[in-house]
mmCIF file of C-alpha atoms in Angstrom:
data_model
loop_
_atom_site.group_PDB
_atom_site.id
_atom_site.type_symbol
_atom_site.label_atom_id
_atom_site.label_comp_id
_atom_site.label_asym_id
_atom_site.label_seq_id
_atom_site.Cartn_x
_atom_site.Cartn_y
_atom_site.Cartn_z
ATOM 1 C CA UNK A 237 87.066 -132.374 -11.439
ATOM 2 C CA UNK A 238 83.893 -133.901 -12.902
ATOM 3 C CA UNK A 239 80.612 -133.013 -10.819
ATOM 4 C CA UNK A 240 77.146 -134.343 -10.858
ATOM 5 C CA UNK A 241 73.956 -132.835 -9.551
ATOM 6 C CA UNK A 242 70.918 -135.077 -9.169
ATOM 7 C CA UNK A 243 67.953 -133.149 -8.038
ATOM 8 C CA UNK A 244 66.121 -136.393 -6.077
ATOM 9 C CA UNK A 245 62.938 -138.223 -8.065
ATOM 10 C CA UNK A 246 59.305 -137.200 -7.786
ATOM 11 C CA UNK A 247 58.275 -137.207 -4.138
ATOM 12 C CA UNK A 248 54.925 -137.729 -2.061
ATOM 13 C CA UNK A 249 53.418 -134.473 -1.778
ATOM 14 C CA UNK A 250 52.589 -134.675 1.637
ATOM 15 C CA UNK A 251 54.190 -135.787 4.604
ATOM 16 C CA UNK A 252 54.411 -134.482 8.501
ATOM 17 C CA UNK A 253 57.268 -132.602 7.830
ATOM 18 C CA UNK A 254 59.060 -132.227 4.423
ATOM 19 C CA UNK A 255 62.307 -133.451 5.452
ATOM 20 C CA UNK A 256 60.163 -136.772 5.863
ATOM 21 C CA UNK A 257 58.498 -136.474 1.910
ATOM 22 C CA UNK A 258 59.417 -139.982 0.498
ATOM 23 C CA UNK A 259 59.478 -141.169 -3.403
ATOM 24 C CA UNK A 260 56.962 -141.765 -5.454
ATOM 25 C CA UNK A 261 57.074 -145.361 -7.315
ATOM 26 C CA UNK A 262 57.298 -142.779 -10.408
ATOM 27 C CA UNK A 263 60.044 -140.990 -8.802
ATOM 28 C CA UNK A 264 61.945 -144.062 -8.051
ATOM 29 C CA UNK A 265 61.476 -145.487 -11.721
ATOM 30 C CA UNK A 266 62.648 -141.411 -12.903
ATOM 31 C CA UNK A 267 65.795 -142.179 -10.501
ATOM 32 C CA UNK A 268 66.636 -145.292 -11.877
ATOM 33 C CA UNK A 269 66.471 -143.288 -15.395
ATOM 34 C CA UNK A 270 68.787 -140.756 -14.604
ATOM 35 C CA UNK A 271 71.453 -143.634 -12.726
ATOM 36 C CA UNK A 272 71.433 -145.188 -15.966
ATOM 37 C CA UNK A 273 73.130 -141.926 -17.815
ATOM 38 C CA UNK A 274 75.860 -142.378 -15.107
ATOM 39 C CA UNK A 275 76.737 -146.250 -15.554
ATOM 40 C CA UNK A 276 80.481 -146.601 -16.465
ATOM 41 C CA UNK A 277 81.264 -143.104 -15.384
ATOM 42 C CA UNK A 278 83.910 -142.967 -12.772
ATOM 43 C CA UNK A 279 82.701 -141.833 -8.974
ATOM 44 C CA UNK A 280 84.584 -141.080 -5.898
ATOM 45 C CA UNK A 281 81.923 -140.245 -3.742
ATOM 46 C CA UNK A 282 78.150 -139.229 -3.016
ATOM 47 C CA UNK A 283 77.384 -136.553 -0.852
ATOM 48 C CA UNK A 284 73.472 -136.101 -0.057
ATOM 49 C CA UNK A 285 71.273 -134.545 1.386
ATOM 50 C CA UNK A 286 69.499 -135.646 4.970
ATOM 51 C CA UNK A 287 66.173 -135.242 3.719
ATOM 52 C CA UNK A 288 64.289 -138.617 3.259
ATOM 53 C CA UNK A 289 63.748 -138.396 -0.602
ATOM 54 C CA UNK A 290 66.913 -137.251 -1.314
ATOM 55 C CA UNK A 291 68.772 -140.496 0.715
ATOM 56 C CA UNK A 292 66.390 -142.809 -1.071
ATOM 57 C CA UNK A 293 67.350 -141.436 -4.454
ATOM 58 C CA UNK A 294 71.116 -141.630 -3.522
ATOM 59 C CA UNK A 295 70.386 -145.167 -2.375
ATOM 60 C CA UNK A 296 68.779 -146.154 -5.659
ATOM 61 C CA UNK A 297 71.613 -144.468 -7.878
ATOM 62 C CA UNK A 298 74.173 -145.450 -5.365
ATOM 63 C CA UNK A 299 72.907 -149.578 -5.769
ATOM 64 C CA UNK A 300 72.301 -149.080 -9.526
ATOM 65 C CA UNK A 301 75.875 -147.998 -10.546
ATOM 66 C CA UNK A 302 77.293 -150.608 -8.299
ATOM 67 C CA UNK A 303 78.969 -148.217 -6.137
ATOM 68 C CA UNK A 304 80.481 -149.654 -2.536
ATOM 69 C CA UNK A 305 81.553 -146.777 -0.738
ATOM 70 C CA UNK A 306 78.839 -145.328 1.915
ATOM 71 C CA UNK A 307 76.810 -142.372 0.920
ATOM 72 C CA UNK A 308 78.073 -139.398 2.767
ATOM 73 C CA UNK A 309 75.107 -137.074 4.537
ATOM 74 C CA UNK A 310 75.774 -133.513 4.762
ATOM 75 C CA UNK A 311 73.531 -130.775 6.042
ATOM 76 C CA UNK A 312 74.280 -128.259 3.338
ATOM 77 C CA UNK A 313 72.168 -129.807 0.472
ATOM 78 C CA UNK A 314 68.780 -129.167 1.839
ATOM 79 C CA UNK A 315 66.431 -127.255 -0.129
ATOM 80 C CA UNK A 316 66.966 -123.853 1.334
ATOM 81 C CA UNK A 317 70.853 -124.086 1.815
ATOM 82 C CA UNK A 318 72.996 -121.046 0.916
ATOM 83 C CA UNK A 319 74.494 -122.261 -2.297
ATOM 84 C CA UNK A 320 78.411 -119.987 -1.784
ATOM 85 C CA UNK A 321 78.658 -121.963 1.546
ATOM 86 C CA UNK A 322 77.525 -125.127 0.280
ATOM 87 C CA UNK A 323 79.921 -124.677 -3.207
ATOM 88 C CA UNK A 324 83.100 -123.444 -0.248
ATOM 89 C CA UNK A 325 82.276 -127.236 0.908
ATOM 90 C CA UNK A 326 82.739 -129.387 -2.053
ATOM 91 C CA UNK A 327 85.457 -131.435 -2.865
ATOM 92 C CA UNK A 328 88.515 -129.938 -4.608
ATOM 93 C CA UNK A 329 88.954 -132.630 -6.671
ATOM 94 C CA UNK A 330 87.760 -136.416 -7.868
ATOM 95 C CA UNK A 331 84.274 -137.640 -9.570
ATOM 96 C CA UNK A 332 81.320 -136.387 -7.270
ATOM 97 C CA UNK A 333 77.827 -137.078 -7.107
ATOM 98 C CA UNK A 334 75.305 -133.934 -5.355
ATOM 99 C CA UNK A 335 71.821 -135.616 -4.389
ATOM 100 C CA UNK A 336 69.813 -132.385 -3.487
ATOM 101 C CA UNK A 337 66.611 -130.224 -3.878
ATOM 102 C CA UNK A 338 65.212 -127.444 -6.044
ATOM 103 C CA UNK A 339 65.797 -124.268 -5.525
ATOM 104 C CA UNK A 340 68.865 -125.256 -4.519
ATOM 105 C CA UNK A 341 70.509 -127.035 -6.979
ATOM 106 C CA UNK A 342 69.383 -124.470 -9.952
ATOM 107 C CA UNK A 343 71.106 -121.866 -7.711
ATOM 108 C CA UNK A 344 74.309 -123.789 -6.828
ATOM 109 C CA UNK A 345 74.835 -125.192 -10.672
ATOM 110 C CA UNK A 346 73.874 -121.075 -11.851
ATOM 111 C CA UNK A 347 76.840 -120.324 -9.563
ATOM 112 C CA UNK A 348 79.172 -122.791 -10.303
ATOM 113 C CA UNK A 349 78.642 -121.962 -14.000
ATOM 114 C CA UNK A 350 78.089 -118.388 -14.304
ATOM 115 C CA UNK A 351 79.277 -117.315 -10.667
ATOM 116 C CA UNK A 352 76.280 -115.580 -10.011
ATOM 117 C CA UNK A 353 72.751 -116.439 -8.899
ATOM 118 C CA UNK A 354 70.853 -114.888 -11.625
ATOM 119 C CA UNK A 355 70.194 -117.446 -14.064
ATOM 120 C CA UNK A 356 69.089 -120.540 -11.816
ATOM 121 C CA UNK A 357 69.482 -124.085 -14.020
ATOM 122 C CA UNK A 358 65.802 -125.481 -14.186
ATOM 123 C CA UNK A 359 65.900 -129.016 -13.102
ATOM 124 C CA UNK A 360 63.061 -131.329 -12.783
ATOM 125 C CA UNK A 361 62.378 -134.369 -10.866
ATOM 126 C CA UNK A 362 65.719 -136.550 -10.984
ATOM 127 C CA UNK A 363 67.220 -134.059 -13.534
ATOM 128 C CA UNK A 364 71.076 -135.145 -13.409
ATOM 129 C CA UNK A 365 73.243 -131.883 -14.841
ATOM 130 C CA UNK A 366 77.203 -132.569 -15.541
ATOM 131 C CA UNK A 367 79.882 -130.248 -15.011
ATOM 132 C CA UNK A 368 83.053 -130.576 -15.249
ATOM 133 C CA UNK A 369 86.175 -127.767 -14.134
ATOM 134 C CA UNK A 370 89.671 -127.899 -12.530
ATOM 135 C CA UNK A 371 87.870 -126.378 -9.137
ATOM 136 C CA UNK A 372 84.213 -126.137 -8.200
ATOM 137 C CA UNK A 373 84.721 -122.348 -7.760
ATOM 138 C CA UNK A 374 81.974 -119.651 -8.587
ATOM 139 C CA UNK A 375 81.573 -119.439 -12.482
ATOM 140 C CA UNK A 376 84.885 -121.973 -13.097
ATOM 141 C CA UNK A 377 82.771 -124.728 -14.344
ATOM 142 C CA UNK A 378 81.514 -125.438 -17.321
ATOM 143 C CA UNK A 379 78.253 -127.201 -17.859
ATOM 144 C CA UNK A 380 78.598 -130.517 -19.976
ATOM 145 C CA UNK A 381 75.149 -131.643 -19.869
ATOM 146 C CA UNK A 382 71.427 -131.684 -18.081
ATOM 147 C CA UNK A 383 69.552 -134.749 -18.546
ATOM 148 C CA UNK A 384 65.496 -135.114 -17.769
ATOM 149 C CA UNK A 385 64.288 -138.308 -16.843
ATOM 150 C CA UNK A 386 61.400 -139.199 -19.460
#
């Protein structure tokens, strides 16, 4: 299983609510950065995140690379989602593409990698971190690469 984590591109700071936060045109440009690192890899699927700057990253990657199937919304990549019951809903298998937030994708790649929580991965702004592991079970997978958008 090969597993990508995109942490969505630099975002307005404010907004009515922070689900609503959209990108910044330097957050889109940092997203179209990071898609670049992923052109001829293979993908399955993109699961994101509902929140607005998250879907808009997905959307830019998602038209970048090419990629036909529809992005795929779930509610446990938000920004304070609990990263064992997020990790117990991945995929088992395939090419798979995170969009998400910070803290939560530091936690959920620290857990993936080391199966603990202890050592979060910093990622900034449309950081895109590889791992790769037969299952995406706490501390199976091994980290291949993080990548920061210049």
């Amino acid at each position: 299983m090969k597993l990508w984590i995109l942490r969505h591109g630099e975002a307005q700071a404010h907004a009515r609510r922070d689900a609503e936060r959209e990108l910044t045109a330097h957050g889109r440009e940092q997203v179209l950065h990071s898609a670049a690192q992923m052109l001829g890899e293979p993908l399955d699927s993109i699961l994101v995140s509902p929140y607005v700057r998250a879907q808009q990253t997905a959307e830019l990657v998602r038209k970048a690379l090419g990629f036909t199937s529809e992005l795929i919304v779930v509610p446990w990549l938000t920004p304070d989602s609990e990263p064992k019951y997020a990790m117990s809903k991945l995929p088992d298998s395939g090419h798979v593409l995170l969009v998400t937030h910070q803290p939560f994708v530091g936690d959920l790649i620290s857990l993936l990698q080391f199966g603990h929580l202890r050592e979060p991965q910093p990622m900034h702004t449309a950081s895109l971190a590889e791992l790769e592991g037969e299952w995406p079970l706490a501390g199976s997978m091994k980290l291949l690469s993080v990548r920061h958008p210049r």
